[in-house]
mmCIF file of C-alpha atoms in Angstrom:
data_model
loop_
_atom_site.group_PDB
_atom_site.id
_atom_site.type_symbol
_atom_site.label_atom_id
_atom_site.label_comp_id
_atom_site.label_asym_id
_atom_site.label_seq_id
_atom_site.Cartn_x
_atom_site.Cartn_y
_atom_site.Cartn_z
ATOM 1 C CA MET A 1 -10.420 26.220 -14.890
ATOM 2 C CA ASN A 2 -13.702 24.608 -13.932
ATOM 3 C CA ARG A 3 -14.176 24.164 -10.252
ATOM 4 C CA PHE A 4 -16.730 21.893 -8.636
ATOM 5 C CA ILE A 5 -18.229 22.451 -5.214
ATOM 6 C CA TRP A 6 -19.672 19.469 -3.391
ATOM 7 C CA ILE A 7 -21.833 20.169 -0.340
ATOM 8 C CA PHE A 8 -22.289 17.256 2.022
ATOM 9 C CA LEU A 9 -23.891 18.591 5.162
ATOM 10 C CA PRO A 10 -27.558 19.623 5.263
ATOM 11 C CA CYS A 11 -28.478 23.250 5.723
ATOM 12 C CA ILE A 12 -28.922 23.958 9.395
ATOM 13 C CA VAL A 13 -30.802 27.040 10.539
ATOM 14 C CA CYS A 14 -30.426 28.089 14.117
ATOM 15 C CA ILE A 15 -32.676 30.903 15.338
ATOM 16 C CA ILE A 16 -32.516 31.900 18.962
ATOM 17 C CA GLY A 17 -35.951 32.772 20.322
ATOM 18 C CA CYS A 18 -36.534 36.212 21.788
ATOM 19 C CA ALA A 19 -39.234 38.731 22.680
ATOM 20 C CA LYS A 20 -41.268 40.355 19.924
ATOM 21 C CA THR A 21 -39.578 43.687 20.503
ATOM 22 C CA THR A 22 -36.092 42.178 20.050
ATOM 23 C CA LYS A 23 -34.536 41.338 16.686
ATOM 24 C CA PRO A 24 -33.802 37.579 16.471
ATOM 25 C CA LYS A 25 -30.158 36.626 16.982
ATOM 26 C CA GLN A 26 -28.574 34.218 14.546
ATOM 27 C CA SER A 27 -25.553 31.967 14.984
ATOM 28 C CA ILE A 28 -23.230 30.824 12.233
ATOM 29 C CA LYS A 29 -23.001 27.056 11.801
ATOM 30 C CA THR A 30 -20.027 25.124 10.508
ATOM 31 C CA ASN A 31 -20.778 23.613 7.116
ATOM 32 C CA PRO A 32 -17.594 22.290 5.448
ATOM 33 C CA VAL A 33 -17.697 21.800 1.694
ATOM 34 C CA LYS A 34 -15.124 20.696 -0.881
ATOM 35 C CA GLU A 35 -13.878 22.628 -3.882
ATOM 36 C CA ILE A 36 -11.395 21.156 -6.358
ATOM 37 C CA ILE A 37 -8.554 23.622 -6.959
ATOM 38 C CA VAL A 38 -6.154 21.501 -9.036
ATOM 39 C CA GLU A 39 -6.324 17.940 -10.323
ATOM 40 C CA GLY A 40 -4.228 15.701 -12.546
ATOM 41 C CA LEU A 41 -1.543 15.066 -9.904
ATOM 42 C CA LYS A 42 0.175 11.701 -9.399
ATOM 43 C CA HIS A 43 -0.598 10.789 -5.806
ATOM 44 C CA PRO A 44 0.332 14.149 -4.199
ATOM 45 C CA TRP A 45 2.001 13.720 -0.809
ATOM 46 C CA SER A 46 2.698 17.213 0.501
ATOM 47 C CA MET A 47 2.440 20.911 -0.326
ATOM 48 C CA ALA A 48 4.371 24.030 0.719
ATOM 49 C CA PHE A 49 3.049 27.580 0.229
ATOM 50 C CA ILE A 50 5.344 30.092 -1.453
ATOM 51 C CA SER A 51 2.229 32.258 -1.562
ATOM 52 C CA GLU A 52 -1.501 31.596 -1.323
ATOM 53 C CA LYS A 53 -1.627 30.701 -5.030
ATOM 54 C CA ASP A 54 1.923 29.532 -5.720
ATOM 55 C CA VAL A 55 2.824 26.204 -4.105
ATOM 56 C CA VAL A 56 5.390 23.419 -4.242
ATOM 57 C CA VAL A 57 3.799 19.969 -4.448
ATOM 58 C CA SER A 58 5.510 16.611 -4.031
ATOM 59 C CA GLU A 59 4.066 13.727 -6.036
ATOM 60 C CA LYS A 60 4.656 10.331 -4.509
ATOM 61 C CA ASP A 61 4.506 8.737 -7.958
ATOM 62 C CA GLY A 62 5.891 11.630 -9.948
ATOM 63 C CA ASN A 63 7.875 14.808 -9.515
ATOM 64 C CA LEU A 64 8.481 17.812 -7.361
ATOM 65 C CA LEU A 65 6.223 20.468 -8.902
ATOM 66 C CA ARG A 66 5.573 24.169 -8.748
ATOM 67 C CA VAL A 67 1.813 24.621 -9.097
ATOM 68 C CA TYR A 68 -0.138 27.820 -9.713
ATOM 69 C CA PHE A 69 -3.729 27.838 -8.473
ATOM 70 C CA ASP A 70 -4.952 30.601 -10.796
ATOM 71 C CA THR A 71 -4.031 28.757 -13.985
ATOM 72 C CA SER A 72 -3.578 25.133 -12.779
ATOM 73 C CA GLU A 73 -0.147 25.257 -14.442
ATOM 74 C CA LYS A 74 2.293 22.624 -13.203
ATOM 75 C CA LYS A 75 6.046 23.056 -13.682
ATOM 76 C CA ILE A 76 8.471 20.250 -12.902
ATOM 77 C CA ILE A 77 11.187 21.538 -10.574
ATOM 78 C CA LYS A 78 14.476 20.686 -12.220
ATOM 79 C CA GLY A 79 17.588 19.469 -10.440
ATOM 80 C CA PHE A 80 16.052 16.841 -8.159
ATOM 81 C CA PRO A 81 18.635 14.224 -7.079
ATOM 82 C CA ARG A 82 19.000 11.311 -9.476
ATOM 83 C CA ASP A 83 18.915 8.723 -6.711
ATOM 84 C CA LEU A 84 15.129 9.088 -6.378
ATOM 85 C CA THR A 85 13.423 5.699 -6.634
ATOM 86 C CA ASP A 86 10.559 5.248 -9.019
ATOM 87 C CA SER A 87 7.312 3.934 -7.562
ATOM 88 C CA ILE A 88 5.676 2.182 -10.482
ATOM 89 C CA ARG A 89 4.829 -0.687 -8.117
ATOM 90 C CA ALA A 90 6.145 -3.271 -10.520
ATOM 91 C CA ILE A 91 8.052 -5.070 -7.766
ATOM 92 C CA TRP A 92 5.599 -4.720 -4.893
ATOM 93 C CA ARG A 93 1.973 -3.727 -5.239
ATOM 94 C CA GLY A 94 2.236 -1.828 -1.959
ATOM 95 C CA ASP A 95 5.439 -0.006 -2.906
ATOM 96 C CA ASN A 96 5.622 3.051 -0.619
ATOM 97 C CA SER A 97 8.615 4.702 -2.304
ATOM 98 C CA GLY A 98 8.599 8.105 -3.992
ATOM 99 C CA ILE A 99 8.785 11.760 -2.924
ATOM 100 C CA PHE A 100 7.342 12.495 0.506
ATOM 101 C CA ASP A 101 7.221 15.721 2.486
ATOM 102 C CA VAL A 102 8.194 19.180 1.231
ATOM 103 C CA LEU A 103 8.811 22.050 3.618
ATOM 104 C CA LEU A 104 9.866 25.686 3.340
ATOM 105 C CA ASP A 105 12.563 27.094 5.597
ATOM 106 C CA PRO A 106 11.162 29.502 8.234
ATOM 107 C CA ASP A 107 13.349 32.173 6.556
ATOM 108 C CA PHE A 108 12.460 31.113 3.010
ATOM 109 C CA LYS A 109 11.909 34.683 1.801
ATOM 110 C CA ASN A 110 15.587 35.387 2.368
ATOM 111 C CA ASN A 111 17.371 32.053 1.835
ATOM 112 C CA HIS A 112 14.945 30.175 -0.528
ATOM 113 C CA HIS A 113 15.752 26.899 1.257
ATOM 114 C CA LEU A 114 13.455 23.954 0.590
ATOM 115 C CA TYR A 115 13.498 20.632 2.455
ATOM 116 C CA VAL A 116 12.374 17.389 0.825
ATOM 117 C CA SER A 117 12.166 13.812 2.088
ATOM 118 C CA TYR A 118 12.110 10.932 -0.376
ATOM 119 C CA ALA A 119 13.051 7.301 -1.013
ATOM 120 C CA ALA A 120 16.623 7.224 -2.302
ATOM 121 C CA LYS A 121 18.150 4.216 -4.051
ATOM 122 C CA GLN A 122 21.578 2.630 -4.353
ATOM 123 C CA LYS A 123 22.373 0.107 -7.071
ATOM 124 C CA ASN A 124 21.979 -3.502 -5.927
ATOM 125 C CA LYS A 125 21.294 -2.380 -2.348
ATOM 126 C CA GLY A 126 17.739 -1.077 -2.386
ATOM 127 C CA SER A 127 16.439 2.153 -0.903
ATOM 128 C CA THR A 128 16.139 4.215 2.252
ATOM 129 C CA THR A 129 14.635 7.444 3.581
ATOM 130 C CA LYS A 130 16.641 10.529 2.718
ATOM 131 C CA VAL A 131 16.212 14.235 3.508
ATOM 132 C CA ILE A 132 17.812 17.010 1.493
ATOM 133 C CA ARG A 133 17.930 20.789 1.584
ATOM 134 C CA GLY A 134 18.103 22.744 -1.654
ATOM 135 C CA THR A 135 17.803 26.318 -2.825
ATOM 136 C CA LEU A 136 14.711 26.936 -4.957
ATOM 137 C CA ILE A 137 15.325 29.412 -7.759
ATOM 138 C CA ASN A 138 12.234 29.760 -9.987
ATOM 139 C CA ASP A 139 11.654 26.150 -11.084
ATOM 140 C CA SER A 140 15.110 24.758 -10.269
ATOM 141 C CA LEU A 141 16.538 23.165 -7.121
ATOM 142 C CA THR A 142 20.209 24.016 -6.633
ATOM 143 C CA SER A 143 22.946 23.730 -3.967
ATOM 144 C CA ILE A 144 21.545 20.433 -2.701
ATOM 145 C CA LYS A 145 22.822 19.132 0.613
ATOM 146 C CA THR A 146 21.996 15.788 2.254
ATOM 147 C CA LEU A 147 20.823 16.290 5.830
ATOM 148 C CA LEU A 148 19.762 12.759 6.750
ATOM 149 C CA GLU A 149 20.316 9.348 5.179
ATOM 150 C CA ALA A 150 18.532 6.709 7.222
ATOM 151 C CA GLY A 151 20.367 3.614 6.030
ATOM 152 C CA PRO A 152 20.924 0.777 5.704
ATOM 153 C CA TYR A 153 19.618 0.553 2.158
ATOM 154 C CA THR A 154 17.340 -2.472 1.949
ATOM 155 C CA LYS A 155 15.036 -4.087 -0.591
ATOM 156 C CA GLU A 156 11.948 -3.512 1.540
ATOM 157 C CA TYR A 157 9.721 -0.892 -0.080
ATOM 158 C CA PHE A 158 7.594 -0.049 2.912
ATOM 159 C CA HIS A 159 7.206 2.367 5.811
ATOM 160 C CA TYR A 160 9.696 5.076 4.947
ATOM 161 C CA GLY A 161 8.070 7.670 7.188
ATOM 162 C CA GLY A 162 9.232 10.981 5.718
ATOM 163 C CA GLY A 163 7.105 13.384 7.770
ATOM 164 C CA MET A 164 8.764 16.723 8.554
ATOM 165 C CA THR A 165 8.016 19.919 10.441
ATOM 166 C CA PHE A 166 9.766 22.750 12.216
ATOM 167 C CA GLY A 167 9.314 22.969 15.958
ATOM 168 C CA ALA A 168 8.795 26.116 17.985
ATOM 169 C CA ASP A 169 12.562 25.931 18.563
ATOM 170 C CA GLN A 170 13.178 26.240 14.779
ATOM 171 C CA LYS A 171 14.731 22.752 14.709
ATOM 172 C CA LEU A 172 13.798 20.295 11.960
ATOM 173 C CA TYR A 173 11.946 17.165 13.093
ATOM 174 C CA ILE A 174 11.839 14.112 10.801
ATOM 175 C CA THR A 175 9.991 10.796 11.062
ATOM 176 C CA VAL A 176 11.664 7.640 9.716
ATOM 177 C CA GLY A 177 9.845 4.306 9.496
ATOM 178 C CA GLU A 178 11.290 0.913 10.364
ATOM 179 C CA ARG A 179 10.833 -0.366 6.782
ATOM 180 C CA LEU A 180 9.686 -3.939 7.493
ATOM 181 C CA PHE A 181 6.450 -5.458 6.218
ATOM 182 C CA LYS A 182 6.269 -8.480 8.555
ATOM 183 C CA GLU A 183 7.187 -8.475 12.238
ATOM 184 C CA ILE A 184 8.634 -11.980 11.971
ATOM 185 C CA ASP A 185 11.537 -10.443 10.010
ATOM 186 C CA GLU A 186 12.660 -8.384 13.013
ATOM 187 C CA PRO A 187 16.224 -9.046 14.227
ATOM 188 C CA GLU A 188 16.851 -10.116 17.824
ATOM 189 C CA THR A 189 16.879 -6.474 18.868
ATOM 190 C CA PRO A 190 13.969 -5.009 16.885
ATOM 191 C CA ILE A 191 14.902 -2.255 14.448
ATOM 192 C CA ALA A 192 12.849 0.503 16.059
ATOM 193 C CA GLN A 193 14.313 -0.401 19.484
ATOM 194 C CA ASP A 194 17.932 -0.481 18.329
ATOM 195 C CA LEU A 195 19.531 2.929 18.899
ATOM 196 C CA THR A 196 22.422 1.989 16.617
ATOM 197 C CA ASP A 197 19.977 1.578 13.721
ATOM 198 C CA ARG A 198 18.719 4.709 11.940
ATOM 199 C CA ARG A 199 15.315 3.246 11.102
ATOM 200 C CA GLY A 200 12.179 3.477 13.219
ATOM 201 C CA LYS A 201 13.066 6.794 14.859
ATOM 202 C CA ILE A 202 12.191 10.486 15.006
ATOM 203 C CA TYR A 203 15.072 12.912 14.476
ATOM 204 C CA ARG A 204 15.768 16.470 15.595
ATOM 205 C CA ILE A 205 18.443 18.312 13.636
ATOM 206 C CA ASN A 206 19.571 21.815 12.765
ATOM 207 C CA THR A 207 18.740 23.215 9.339
ATOM 208 C CA ASP A 208 22.273 22.470 8.126
ATOM 209 C CA GLY A 209 22.101 18.842 9.251
ATOM 210 C CA SER A 210 24.176 19.276 12.388
ATOM 211 C CA ILE A 211 22.953 17.928 15.728
ATOM 212 C CA PRO A 212 21.578 20.302 18.388
ATOM 213 C CA HIS A 213 23.645 20.261 21.573
ATOM 214 C CA ASP A 214 20.541 19.800 23.731
ATOM 215 C CA ASN A 215 19.291 16.618 22.035
ATOM 216 C CA PRO A 216 18.661 13.715 24.420
ATOM 217 C CA VAL A 217 21.476 11.233 25.004
ATOM 218 C CA LEU A 218 19.918 7.781 24.852
ATOM 219 C CA GLY A 219 22.982 5.544 24.719
ATOM 220 C CA GLU A 220 26.717 5.501 24.203
ATOM 221 C CA ASN A 221 26.600 4.195 20.635
ATOM 222 C CA MET A 222 23.295 5.747 19.581
ATOM 223 C CA VAL A 223 22.877 7.248 16.113
ATOM 224 C CA LYS A 224 23.347 10.999 16.320
ATOM 225 C CA GLY A 225 20.195 13.041 15.974
ATOM 226 C CA ILE A 226 17.729 10.488 17.367
ATOM 227 C CA TYR A 227 15.083 12.244 19.434
ATOM 228 C CA ALA A 228 12.624 9.360 19.987
ATOM 229 C CA SER A 229 12.416 5.642 19.182
ATOM 230 C CA GLY A 230 9.921 2.806 18.827
ATOM 231 C CA ILE A 231 8.386 4.154 15.604
ATOM 232 C CA ARG A 232 6.782 1.906 12.987
ATOM 233 C CA ALA A 233 5.532 4.112 10.145
ATOM 234 C CA ALA A 234 4.834 7.705 11.190
ATOM 235 C CA GLN A 235 4.047 9.940 8.199
ATOM 236 C CA GLY A 236 2.552 13.082 9.731
ATOM 237 C CA ILE A 237 3.971 15.475 12.321
ATOM 238 C CA THR A 238 2.732 18.957 13.214
ATOM 239 C CA LEU A 239 3.153 21.789 15.717
ATOM 240 C CA HIS A 240 0.454 22.833 18.183
ATOM 241 C CA PRO A 241 0.000 26.601 17.672
ATOM 242 C CA GLU A 242 -0.332 27.436 21.375
ATOM 243 C CA THR A 243 1.520 24.816 23.421
ATOM 244 C CA GLY A 244 4.429 24.393 20.997
ATOM 245 C CA LYS A 245 4.208 20.613 21.377
ATOM 246 C CA LEU A 246 4.634 18.323 18.388
ATOM 247 C CA TRP A 247 1.942 15.761 17.571
ATOM 248 C CA PHE A 248 2.429 12.880 15.139
ATOM 249 C CA SER A 249 0.373 10.125 13.532
ATOM 250 C CA GLU A 250 1.461 6.486 13.491
ATOM 251 C CA HIS A 251 0.415 3.511 11.353
ATOM 252 C CA GLY A 252 -0.250 0.242 13.117
ATOM 253 C CA THR A 253 -0.254 -3.178 11.452
ATOM 254 C CA MET A 254 -3.559 -4.845 12.301
ATOM 255 C CA GLN A 255 -5.326 -1.785 13.685
ATOM 256 C CA GLY A 256 -3.106 0.043 16.174
ATOM 257 C CA ASP A 257 -3.183 3.416 14.361
ATOM 258 C CA GLU A 258 -2.257 6.145 16.831
ATOM 259 C CA ILE A 259 -1.871 9.831 17.603
ATOM 260 C CA ASN A 260 1.074 10.704 19.824
ATOM 261 C CA ILE A 261 2.714 13.718 21.428
ATOM 262 C CA LEU A 262 6.456 13.833 20.823
ATOM 263 C CA LYS A 263 8.641 13.825 23.924
ATOM 264 C CA ALA A 264 12.422 13.975 24.096
ATOM 265 C CA GLY A 265 13.895 10.512 24.570
ATOM 266 C CA ALA A 266 10.527 8.752 24.512
ATOM 267 C CA ASN A 267 10.123 5.165 23.357
ATOM 268 C CA TYR A 268 6.774 4.590 21.639
ATOM 269 C CA GLY A 269 7.046 0.853 21.923
ATOM 270 C CA TRP A 270 6.994 -0.641 18.438
ATOM 271 C CA PRO A 271 7.133 -3.599 17.950
ATOM 272 C CA LEU A 272 7.299 -4.681 21.579
ATOM 273 C CA ILE A 273 3.915 -3.168 22.377
ATOM 274 C CA THR A 274 1.061 -2.042 20.151
ATOM 275 C CA THR A 275 -2.575 -0.997 20.528
ATOM 276 C CA GLY A 276 -3.352 -3.339 17.616
ATOM 277 C CA GLY A 277 -2.144 -6.726 16.476
ATOM 278 C CA TYR A 278 0.656 -8.175 14.373
ATOM 279 C CA ARG A 279 0.739 -9.235 10.753
ATOM 280 C CA SER A 280 2.852 -12.243 11.795
ATOM 281 C CA LYS A 281 0.747 -14.272 14.225
ATOM 282 C CA GLU A 282 3.801 -16.202 15.403
ATOM 283 C CA PHE A 283 5.609 -13.007 16.444
ATOM 284 C CA LYS A 284 5.862 -12.927 20.232
ATOM 285 C CA PRO A 285 8.288 -10.185 21.324
ATOM 286 C CA LYS A 286 10.179 -10.275 24.596
ATOM 287 C CA ILE A 287 9.397 -7.119 26.543
ATOM 288 C CA PRO A 288 12.277 -5.908 28.741
ATOM 289 C CA GLU A 289 11.361 -4.908 32.275
ATOM 290 C CA ASP A 290 13.635 -1.871 32.454
ATOM 291 C CA VAL A 291 12.162 0.100 29.507
ATOM 292 C CA ASP A 292 9.521 2.800 29.894
ATOM 293 C CA PHE A 293 7.109 3.101 26.987
ATOM 294 C CA THR A 294 5.075 6.188 26.111
ATOM 295 C CA ASP A 295 1.390 5.568 25.522
ATOM 296 C CA PRO A 296 -0.472 7.181 22.615
ATOM 297 C CA ILE A 297 -2.851 10.077 23.181
ATOM 298 C CA TRP A 298 -5.409 8.315 20.969
ATOM 299 C CA TYR A 299 -5.790 5.090 19.037
ATOM 300 C CA TRP A 300 -8.493 3.810 16.713
ATOM 301 C CA LYS A 301 -10.145 0.420 17.087
ATOM 302 C CA HIS A 302 -10.307 0.067 13.312
ATOM 303 C CA THR A 303 -7.757 0.751 10.575
ATOM 304 C CA VAL A 304 -7.477 4.390 9.506
ATOM 305 C CA ALA A 305 -3.889 4.619 8.181
ATOM 306 C CA PRO A 306 -3.489 8.224 9.433
ATOM 307 C CA THR A 307 -1.235 10.491 7.421
ATOM 308 C CA GLY A 308 -0.607 14.262 7.432
ATOM 309 C CA LEU A 309 -2.257 16.303 10.196
ATOM 310 C CA VAL A 310 -2.663 19.952 11.204
ATOM 311 C CA PHE A 311 -4.111 22.097 13.979
ATOM 312 C CA CYS A 312 -6.842 24.338 12.648
ATOM 313 C CA THR A 313 -6.452 28.064 13.349
ATOM 314 C CA SER A 314 -8.512 29.194 10.367
ATOM 315 C CA HIS A 315 -10.802 32.212 10.877
ATOM 316 C CA GLU A 316 -13.086 30.490 8.378
ATOM 317 C CA PHE A 317 -13.825 27.766 10.948
ATOM 318 C CA PRO A 318 -14.047 29.552 14.310
ATOM 319 C CA ALA A 319 -15.790 26.573 15.926
ATOM 320 C CA TRP A 320 -12.766 24.428 15.062
ATOM 321 C CA LYS A 321 -10.175 26.650 16.741
ATOM 322 C CA ASN A 322 -7.123 24.561 17.669
ATOM 323 C CA ASP A 323 -8.884 21.315 16.758
ATOM 324 C CA LEU A 324 -6.645 18.633 15.279
ATOM 325 C CA LEU A 325 -7.469 17.526 11.725
ATOM 326 C CA VAL A 326 -6.106 14.143 10.620
ATOM 327 C CA SER A 327 -6.361 12.622 7.144
ATOM 328 C CA GLY A 328 -6.386 8.891 6.472
ATOM 329 C CA LEU A 329 -5.789 6.464 3.631
ATOM 330 C CA SER A 330 -7.973 3.581 4.764
ATOM 331 C CA ARG A 331 -11.618 4.124 3.754
ATOM 332 C CA GLY A 332 -10.639 7.680 2.791
ATOM 333 C CA SER A 333 -11.265 9.450 6.065
ATOM 334 C CA LEU A 334 -10.815 12.918 7.545
ATOM 335 C CA TRP A 335 -11.065 13.354 11.306
ATOM 336 C CA ARG A 336 -11.538 16.321 13.631
ATOM 337 C CA PHE A 337 -10.460 16.053 17.273
ATOM 338 C CA ARG A 338 -11.388 18.449 20.079
ATOM 339 C CA ILE A 339 -8.483 18.683 22.528
ATOM 340 C CA GLU A 340 -8.216 19.958 26.081
ATOM 341 C CA ASN A 341 -4.947 19.886 28.031
ATOM 342 C CA ASP A 342 -3.346 17.322 25.695
ATOM 343 C CA THR A 343 -6.394 15.063 26.003
ATOM 344 C CA ILE A 344 -8.700 14.237 23.111
ATOM 345 C CA LYS A 345 -12.233 14.951 24.308
ATOM 346 C CA SER A 346 -14.194 14.164 21.155
ATOM 347 C CA ALA A 347 -13.704 12.809 17.636
ATOM 348 C CA GLU A 348 -15.736 13.481 14.505
ATOM 349 C CA GLU A 349 -15.303 11.923 11.089
ATOM 350 C CA LEU A 350 -15.984 14.433 8.312
ATOM 351 C CA PHE A 351 -17.339 13.858 4.785
ATOM 352 C CA VAL A 352 -18.523 10.346 5.556
ATOM 353 C CA ASP A 353 -20.610 10.366 2.379
ATOM 354 C CA ASP A 354 -17.664 11.366 0.200
ATOM 355 C CA ARG A 355 -14.677 9.318 1.232
ATOM 356 C CA VAL A 356 -11.387 9.727 -0.617
ATOM 357 C CA ARG A 357 -7.896 8.468 0.211
ATOM 358 C CA ALA A 358 -6.210 11.492 1.719
ATOM 359 C CA ARG A 359 -2.472 11.899 2.144
ATOM 360 C CA LYS A 360 -2.417 15.215 3.929
ATOM 361 C CA VAL A 361 -4.609 17.943 5.384
ATOM 362 C CA LEU A 362 -2.890 21.288 5.752
ATOM 363 C CA GLN A 363 -3.458 24.993 6.190
ATOM 364 C CA SER A 364 -2.132 27.936 4.184
ATOM 365 C CA PRO A 365 -0.496 30.955 5.867
ATOM 366 C CA ALA A 366 -3.790 32.846 5.406
ATOM 367 C CA GLY A 367 -5.697 30.049 7.148
ATOM 368 C CA LYS A 368 -7.251 28.246 4.181
ATOM 369 C CA LEU A 369 -7.677 24.493 4.621
ATOM 370 C CA TYR A 370 -6.634 22.029 1.924
ATOM 371 C CA LEU A 371 -6.727 18.277 1.400
ATOM 372 C CA LEU A 372 -4.408 16.259 -0.871
ATOM 373 C CA THR A 373 -5.982 13.120 -2.320
ATOM 374 C CA ASP A 374 -3.962 9.957 -2.824
ATOM 375 C CA GLU A 375 -5.207 9.022 -6.296
ATOM 376 C CA VAL A 376 -3.921 8.444 -9.813
ATOM 377 C CA ASN A 377 -5.802 11.635 -10.645
ATOM 378 C CA GLY A 378 -4.714 13.330 -7.444
ATOM 379 C CA LYS A 379 -6.378 16.541 -6.369
ATOM 380 C CA ILE A 380 -5.781 19.605 -4.259
ATOM 381 C CA ILE A 381 -9.107 20.253 -2.569
ATOM 382 C CA ARG A 382 -10.017 23.375 -0.652
ATOM 383 C CA ILE A 383 -12.192 22.802 2.418
ATOM 384 C CA LYS A 384 -14.467 25.827 2.751
ATOM 385 C CA ASN A 385 -17.065 26.854 5.256
ATOM 386 C CA GLU A 386 -20.409 27.682 3.697
ATOM 387 C CA PRO A 387 -22.528 28.385 6.776
ATOM 388 C CA ASN A 388 -26.267 28.752 6.688
ATOM 389 C CA PHE A 389 -28.098 31.280 8.829
#
């Protein structure tokens, strides 16, 4: 397989001055470069590492695949549920349906459990966000169990959410979008604010789909498993390696893209409050006085469409230790945030001369950084450090 390395940052040489009798000291600079590992994917959404060179990849516009880095071989994983929607975008140009996140069980070596979120369909009803657990045997998914079905099924093809991660508590956390395109279509009690509606929420469940006994109780008739509300279209969620807190990205409408820290029982405000604007100019929500809203940790003043995110612990990038990396669809961006005590102190946009729509940035168990590009010819790109001395 031919691999191409693109270097975007200039060589930087840093020599620390010293006396003539002392050997000059040199410091290693961070110089991220891109290397294509695999291409020919149909809008890859997520990737899970069976090993450093054997991965499961979800294609938003295709299949669940087993991909081998050494040979670039791609095997379709058989046995995926037949209720998967297609996403040929024949109905809506902005059709968001397809396969979303893929996640290995923390005890995958023993139980071979694989978790997948996707847009499921029902005849004449539309689609919704669904999460399943299956057993991966070679290139087949067996013993499939539905863990979450975030109905109702509707004919809106937007904002499914579908982000997943395991917390430090070994519980499964899932983001589900509110599914509307225009705010003017909100019911009297907005979807993301209605605790009897499964949409527009973040869930915390056990690996078998049951509800943890210590989940927050937010209302008498609330949907079981809801952990937080007021969510519009969160796609990425990740665990901080030291604090154990969960951070998630959120799509706004007209700007309003955010980074948040997940808190039990929190209401993140959508659509009653937003750091951006509304698609429907005539939408003027009534804000109740007795509701506490949780503010974002960060928001952009322009549209980024943030997606999958990860905290960097790679030994290859020591200067980035515990920095938050966030990929974006709009303008094809990749961001690095320096964080202190849950506060973002600085933000840097990487690869500004080589923008590409990015669905997810993630790290392998060995600490290698990868980027998944949201393209017809989707790519798995390794982000390497090629420092200059």
